[in-house]
Coordinates of C-alpha atoms and ligand atoms in Angstrom, one line a residue:
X10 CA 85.4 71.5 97.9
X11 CA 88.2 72.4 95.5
X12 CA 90.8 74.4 95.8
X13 CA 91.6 77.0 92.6
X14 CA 94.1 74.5 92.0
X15 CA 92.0 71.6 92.1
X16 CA 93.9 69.4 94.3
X17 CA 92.8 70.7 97.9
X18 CA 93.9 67.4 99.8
X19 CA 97.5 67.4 98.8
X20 CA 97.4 70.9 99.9
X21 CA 96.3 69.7 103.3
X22 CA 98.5 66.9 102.9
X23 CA 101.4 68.9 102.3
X24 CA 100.6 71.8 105.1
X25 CA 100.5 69.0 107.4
X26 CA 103.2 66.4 106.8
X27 CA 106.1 68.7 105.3
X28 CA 108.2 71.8 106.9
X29 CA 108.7 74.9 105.0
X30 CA 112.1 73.6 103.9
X31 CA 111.2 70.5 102.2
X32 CA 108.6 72.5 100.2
X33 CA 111.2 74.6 99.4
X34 CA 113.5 72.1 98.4
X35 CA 110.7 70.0 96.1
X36 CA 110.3 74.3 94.6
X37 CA 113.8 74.1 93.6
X38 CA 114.0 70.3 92.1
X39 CA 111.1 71.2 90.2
X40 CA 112.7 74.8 89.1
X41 CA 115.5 72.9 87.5
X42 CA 113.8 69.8 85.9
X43 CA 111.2 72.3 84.4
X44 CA 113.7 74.3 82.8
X45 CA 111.0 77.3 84.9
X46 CA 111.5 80.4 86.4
X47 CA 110.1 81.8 89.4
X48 CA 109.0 85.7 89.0
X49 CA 107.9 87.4 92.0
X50 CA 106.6 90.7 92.8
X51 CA 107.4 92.9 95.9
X52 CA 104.3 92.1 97.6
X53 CA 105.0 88.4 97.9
X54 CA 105.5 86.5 101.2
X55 CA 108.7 86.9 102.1
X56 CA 109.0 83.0 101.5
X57 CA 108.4 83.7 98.0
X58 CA 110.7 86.3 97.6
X59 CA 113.7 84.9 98.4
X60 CA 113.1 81.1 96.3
X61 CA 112.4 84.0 93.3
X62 CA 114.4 84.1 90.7
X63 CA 113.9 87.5 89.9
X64 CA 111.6 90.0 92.3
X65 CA 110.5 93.6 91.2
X66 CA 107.9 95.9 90.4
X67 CA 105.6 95.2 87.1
X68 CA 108.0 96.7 84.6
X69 CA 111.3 94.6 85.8
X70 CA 109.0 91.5 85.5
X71 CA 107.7 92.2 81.9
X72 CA 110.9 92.7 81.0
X73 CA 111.8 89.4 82.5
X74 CA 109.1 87.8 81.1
X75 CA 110.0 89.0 77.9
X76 CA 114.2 87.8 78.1
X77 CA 113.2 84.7 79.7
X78 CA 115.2 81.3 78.4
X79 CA 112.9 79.3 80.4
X80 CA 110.4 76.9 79.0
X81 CA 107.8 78.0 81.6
X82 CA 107.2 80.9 83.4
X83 CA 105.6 81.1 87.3
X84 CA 104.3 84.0 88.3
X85 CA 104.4 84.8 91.7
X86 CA 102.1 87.8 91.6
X87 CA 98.4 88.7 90.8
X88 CA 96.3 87.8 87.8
X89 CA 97.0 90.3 85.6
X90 CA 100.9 90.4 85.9
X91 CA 101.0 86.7 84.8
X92 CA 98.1 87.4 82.0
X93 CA 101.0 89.7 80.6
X94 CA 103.9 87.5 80.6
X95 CA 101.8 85.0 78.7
X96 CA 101.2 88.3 76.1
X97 CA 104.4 88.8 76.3
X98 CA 106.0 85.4 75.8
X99 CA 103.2 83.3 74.3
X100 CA 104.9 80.4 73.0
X101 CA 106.0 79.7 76.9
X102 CA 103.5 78.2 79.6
X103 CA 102.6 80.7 82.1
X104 CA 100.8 79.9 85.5
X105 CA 100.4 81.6 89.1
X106 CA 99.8 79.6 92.6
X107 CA 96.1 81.2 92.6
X108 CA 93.7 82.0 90.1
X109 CA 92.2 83.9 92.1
X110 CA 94.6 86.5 92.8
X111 CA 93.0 89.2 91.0
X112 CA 93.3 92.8 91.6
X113 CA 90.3 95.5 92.4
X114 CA 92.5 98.0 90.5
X115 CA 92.2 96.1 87.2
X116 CA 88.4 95.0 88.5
X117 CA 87.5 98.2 88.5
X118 CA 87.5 98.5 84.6
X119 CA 85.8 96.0 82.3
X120 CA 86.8 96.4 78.4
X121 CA 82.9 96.3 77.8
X122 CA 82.4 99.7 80.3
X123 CA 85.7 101.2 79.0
X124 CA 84.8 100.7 75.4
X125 CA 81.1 102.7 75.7
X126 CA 83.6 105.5 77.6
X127 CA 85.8 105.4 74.8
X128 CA 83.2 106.3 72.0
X129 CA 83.0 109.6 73.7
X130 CA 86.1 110.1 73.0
X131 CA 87.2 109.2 69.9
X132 CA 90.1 111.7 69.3
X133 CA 91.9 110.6 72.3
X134 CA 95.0 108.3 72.8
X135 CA 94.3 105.8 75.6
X136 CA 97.3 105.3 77.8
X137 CA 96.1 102.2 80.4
X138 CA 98.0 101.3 83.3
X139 CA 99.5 97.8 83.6
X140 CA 97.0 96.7 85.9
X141 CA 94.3 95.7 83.7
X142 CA 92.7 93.0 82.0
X143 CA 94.3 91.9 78.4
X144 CA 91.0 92.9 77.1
X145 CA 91.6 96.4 78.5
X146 CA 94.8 96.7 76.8
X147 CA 93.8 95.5 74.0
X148 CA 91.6 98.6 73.7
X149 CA 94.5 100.3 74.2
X150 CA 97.3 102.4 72.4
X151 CA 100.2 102.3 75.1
X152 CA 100.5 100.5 78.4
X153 CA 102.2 101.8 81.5
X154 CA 103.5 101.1 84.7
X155 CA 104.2 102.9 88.0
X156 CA 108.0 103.4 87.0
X157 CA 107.5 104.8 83.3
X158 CA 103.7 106.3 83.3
X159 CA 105.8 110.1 83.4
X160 CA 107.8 109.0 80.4
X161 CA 104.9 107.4 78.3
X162 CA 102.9 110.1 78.4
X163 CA 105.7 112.8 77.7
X164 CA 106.0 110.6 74.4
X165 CA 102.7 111.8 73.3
X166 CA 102.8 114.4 71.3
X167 CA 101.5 117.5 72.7
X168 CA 98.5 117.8 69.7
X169 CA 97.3 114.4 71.5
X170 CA 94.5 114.5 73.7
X171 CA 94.8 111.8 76.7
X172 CA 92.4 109.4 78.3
X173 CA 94.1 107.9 81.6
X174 CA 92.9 104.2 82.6
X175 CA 92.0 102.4 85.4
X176 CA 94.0 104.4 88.1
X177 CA 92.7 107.8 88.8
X178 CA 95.2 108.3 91.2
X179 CA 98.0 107.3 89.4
X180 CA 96.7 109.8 86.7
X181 CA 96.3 112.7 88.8
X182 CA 100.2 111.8 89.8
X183 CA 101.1 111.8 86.1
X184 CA 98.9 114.5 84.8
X185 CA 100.7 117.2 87.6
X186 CA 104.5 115.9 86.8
X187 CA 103.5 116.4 83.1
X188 CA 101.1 119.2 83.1
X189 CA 99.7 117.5 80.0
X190 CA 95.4 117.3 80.5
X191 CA 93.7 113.6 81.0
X192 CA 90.4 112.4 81.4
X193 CA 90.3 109.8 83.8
X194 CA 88.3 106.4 84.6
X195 CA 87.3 106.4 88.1
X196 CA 89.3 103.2 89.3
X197 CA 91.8 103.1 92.4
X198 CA 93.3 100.1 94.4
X199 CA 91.4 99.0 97.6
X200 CA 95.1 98.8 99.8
X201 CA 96.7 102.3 98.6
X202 CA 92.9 103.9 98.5
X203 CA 92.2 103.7 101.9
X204 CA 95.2 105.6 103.1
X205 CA 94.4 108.3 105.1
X206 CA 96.2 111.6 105.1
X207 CA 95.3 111.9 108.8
X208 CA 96.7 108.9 109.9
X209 CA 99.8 109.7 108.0
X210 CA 100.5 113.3 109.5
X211 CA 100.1 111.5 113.0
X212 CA 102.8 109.2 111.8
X213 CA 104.7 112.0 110.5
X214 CA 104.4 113.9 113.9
X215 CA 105.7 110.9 115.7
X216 CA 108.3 110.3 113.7
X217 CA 110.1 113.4 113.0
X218 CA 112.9 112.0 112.0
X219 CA 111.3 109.5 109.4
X220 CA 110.9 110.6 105.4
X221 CA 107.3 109.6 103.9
X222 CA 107.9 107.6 101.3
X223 CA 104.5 106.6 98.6
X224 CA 103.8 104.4 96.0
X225 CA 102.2 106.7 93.2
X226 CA 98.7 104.5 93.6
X227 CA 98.3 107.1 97.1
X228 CA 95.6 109.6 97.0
X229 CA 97.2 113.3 96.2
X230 CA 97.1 114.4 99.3
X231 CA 99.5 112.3 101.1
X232 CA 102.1 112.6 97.4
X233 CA 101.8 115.8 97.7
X234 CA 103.4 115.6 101.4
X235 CA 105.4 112.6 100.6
X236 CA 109.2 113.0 100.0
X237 CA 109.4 111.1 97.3
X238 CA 107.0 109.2 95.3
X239 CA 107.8 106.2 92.9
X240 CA 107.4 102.5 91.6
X241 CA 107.7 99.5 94.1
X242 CA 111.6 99.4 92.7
X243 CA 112.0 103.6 92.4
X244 CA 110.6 102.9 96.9
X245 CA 113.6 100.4 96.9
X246 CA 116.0 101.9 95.5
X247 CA 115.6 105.4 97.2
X248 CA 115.6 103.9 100.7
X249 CA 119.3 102.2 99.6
X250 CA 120.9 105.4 98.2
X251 CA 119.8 107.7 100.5
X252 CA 120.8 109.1 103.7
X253 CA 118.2 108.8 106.2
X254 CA 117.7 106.2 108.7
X255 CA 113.7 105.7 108.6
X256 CA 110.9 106.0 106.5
X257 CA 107.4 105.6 106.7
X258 CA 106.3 103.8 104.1
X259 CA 103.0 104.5 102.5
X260 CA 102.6 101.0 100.1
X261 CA 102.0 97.5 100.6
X262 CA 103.8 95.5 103.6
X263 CA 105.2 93.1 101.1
X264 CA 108.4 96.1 100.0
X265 CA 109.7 96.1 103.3
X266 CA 111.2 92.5 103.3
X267 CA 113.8 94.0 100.8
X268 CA 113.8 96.6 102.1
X269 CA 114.8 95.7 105.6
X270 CA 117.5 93.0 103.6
X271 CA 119.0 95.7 101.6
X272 CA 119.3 98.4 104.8
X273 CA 119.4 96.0 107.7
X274 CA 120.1 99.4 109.7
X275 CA 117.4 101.5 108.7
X276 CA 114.1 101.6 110.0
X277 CA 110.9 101.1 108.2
X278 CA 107.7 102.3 109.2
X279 CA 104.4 100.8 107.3
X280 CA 101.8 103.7 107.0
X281 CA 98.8 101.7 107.9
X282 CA 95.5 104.1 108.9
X283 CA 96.1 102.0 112.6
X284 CA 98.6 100.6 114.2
X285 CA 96.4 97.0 114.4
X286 CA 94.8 97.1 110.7
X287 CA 96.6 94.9 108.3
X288 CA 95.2 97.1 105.8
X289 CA 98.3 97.3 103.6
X290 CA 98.4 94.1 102.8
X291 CA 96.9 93.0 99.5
X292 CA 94.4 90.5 99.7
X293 CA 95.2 89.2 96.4
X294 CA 99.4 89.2 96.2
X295 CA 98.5 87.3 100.0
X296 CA 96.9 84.5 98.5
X297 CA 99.9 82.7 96.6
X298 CA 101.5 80.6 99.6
X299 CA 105.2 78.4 99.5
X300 CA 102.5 75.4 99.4
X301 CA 100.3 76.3 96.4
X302 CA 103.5 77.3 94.6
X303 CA 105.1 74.1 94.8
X304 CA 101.7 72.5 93.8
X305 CA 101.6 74.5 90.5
X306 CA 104.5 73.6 89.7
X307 CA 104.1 70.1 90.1
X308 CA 100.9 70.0 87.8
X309 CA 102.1 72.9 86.0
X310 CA 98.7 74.7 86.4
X311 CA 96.5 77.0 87.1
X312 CA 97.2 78.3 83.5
X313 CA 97.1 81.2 81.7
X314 CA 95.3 80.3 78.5
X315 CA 94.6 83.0 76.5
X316 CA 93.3 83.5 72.7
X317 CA 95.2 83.7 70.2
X318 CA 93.7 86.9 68.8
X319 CA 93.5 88.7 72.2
X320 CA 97.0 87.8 72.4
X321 CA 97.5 89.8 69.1
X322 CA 96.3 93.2 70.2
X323 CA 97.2 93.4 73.4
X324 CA 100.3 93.1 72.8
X325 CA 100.6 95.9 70.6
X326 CA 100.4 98.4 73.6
X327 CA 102.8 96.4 75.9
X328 CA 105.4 95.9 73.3
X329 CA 105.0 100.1 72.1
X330 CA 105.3 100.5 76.3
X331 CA 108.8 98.4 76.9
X332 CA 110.1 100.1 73.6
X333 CA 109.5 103.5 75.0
X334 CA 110.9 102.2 78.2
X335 CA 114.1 101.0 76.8
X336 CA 114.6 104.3 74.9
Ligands
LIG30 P1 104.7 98.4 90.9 O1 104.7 98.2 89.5 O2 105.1 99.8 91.4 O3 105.4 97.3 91.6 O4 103.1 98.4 91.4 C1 102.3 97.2 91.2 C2 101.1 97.3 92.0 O5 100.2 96.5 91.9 C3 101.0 98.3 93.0 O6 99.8 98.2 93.7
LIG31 FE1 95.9 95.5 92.7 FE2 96.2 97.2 94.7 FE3 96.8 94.6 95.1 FE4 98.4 96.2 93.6 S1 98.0 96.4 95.8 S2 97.7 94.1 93.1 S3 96.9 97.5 92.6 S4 94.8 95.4 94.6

């Protein structure tokens, strides 16, 4: 059997004969002679993280992606994320540990589905969240991302009517800080989904002292209870500047390894729905290891090959989005 990388026994050759170290070490020989650099996103392994060369939410890496110097970029993150860099940067080689690190959010809306929805709507400006396939945004007029969705869609002009993609949740979010209408496809993500408002309140109760803290992919009920809601890097940065001393934390586990580095005497609490479930963590970000990383890199693949067309339009959106986003 093959691995997604297609060389399963130097994977096993590598878990057993080498420490964590050495791996690292082969990651960072490779880094330079490649001329590559490693982009990682918050939900990584803490291993990951700190070999990165750059780790934040989806927006900070597009922009990365798109200032790069490097002749190749690896993407420590899910499908999509590294599918974008290549839009982004497509003269540059993109690959990611594991193909199949996908993502149920952007599963949850094929371009074929979307594009029947579409047609009954064709006065509408689609604004499609970042997690989604390139065929998705190339059906697309803008992109967004957890940290800019409030600011794209306040650059619609108010005449424009709005159709919200895949994130339903993420939409609700937008469409009550902007009060502008959306319809919305009827996606969410399985790890911020599941979240129960219960489970929450019960954490809230037993920790009195803690702020509740959400990513914006929550169900309403627990933003609306949250004390502030925001982008993997908005989380971040809130839990640095201000002045409590715990949180509970209602995302995926992978935030609190910078968390805990940037505010070694805070606390951090992980809202999970039990205090056994390791239901925050993403099954997809969890499936890029320090091992499969320094195999891509060696063989420089899996790939991200994508065609040259596709490319084209889908790039129109993201490039519209980072413009807005600079402004
Ligand atoms: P951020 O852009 O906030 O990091 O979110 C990415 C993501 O996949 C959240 O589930
Ligand atoms: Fe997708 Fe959810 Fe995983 Fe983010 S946490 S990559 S939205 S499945």
């Amino acid at each position: 059997m093959k691995n997604t990388n297609g060389h399963i026994k130097e994977l096993g050759f590598i878990n057993e004969k080498y420490k964590k170290s050495d791996i690292i070490e082969q990651i960072k020989l490779l880094r330079k002679k490649k001329n590559a650099v490693i982009l990682a996103h918050f939900y990584q392994i803490p291993e990951i993280q700190d070999i990165a060369d750059f780790v934040g939410d989806s927006l900070g890496l597009s922009q990365q992606a798109a200032s790069t110097n490097a002749d190749m970029i690896v993407f420590c993150g899910v499908h999509f994320m590294a599918e974008t860099a290549k839009i982004i940067s497509p003269e540059k080689k993109v690959i990611l540990p594991d193909m199949k690190a996908g993502c149920s959010l952007a599963d949850s809306c094929s371009a074929s589905d979307f594009a029947k929805f579409k047609a009954n709507y064709p006065d509408h400006i689609v604004v499609t969240y970042i997690n989604s396939s390139a065929e998705l945004k190339s059906l697309s007029d803008v992109i967004c991302t957890s940290s800019n969705a409030v600011k794209i869609v306040n650059s619609i002009p108010l005449d424009k009517k709005i159709i919200f993609t895949p994130d339903k949740n993420l939409g609700a979010y937008v469409m009550q800080q902007t009060k502008r209408p959306m319809i919305f496809w009827d996606g969410s993500c399985e790890v911020h989904d599941v979240l129960k408002l219960e489970n929450i309140i019960h954490l809230k109760i037993k920790h009195k002292d803690a702020k509740l803290i959400a990513h914006p992919e929550c169900k309403a009920p627990i933003l609306e209870i949250a004390d502030f809601v925001g982008s993997t890097t908005a989380l971040l940065n809130y839990t640095q500047t201000d002045k409590s001393k715990k949180y509970i934390v209602a995302t995926e586990t992978g935030i609190l390894h910078q968390m805990k580095l940037n505010s070694p005497e805070k606390e951090f609490i992980i809202a999970t729905n039990n205090e056994t479930c390791s239901c925050n963590d993403c099954p997809y970000m969890k499936l890029n290891t320090i091992e499969k990383l320094y195999i891509c890199m060696k063989y420089e693949k899996p790939e991200i090959v994508l065609d040259l067309k596709l490319i084209k339009e889908a790039k129109k959106p993201i490039m519209k989005m980072l413009q807005i986003s600079a402004t």
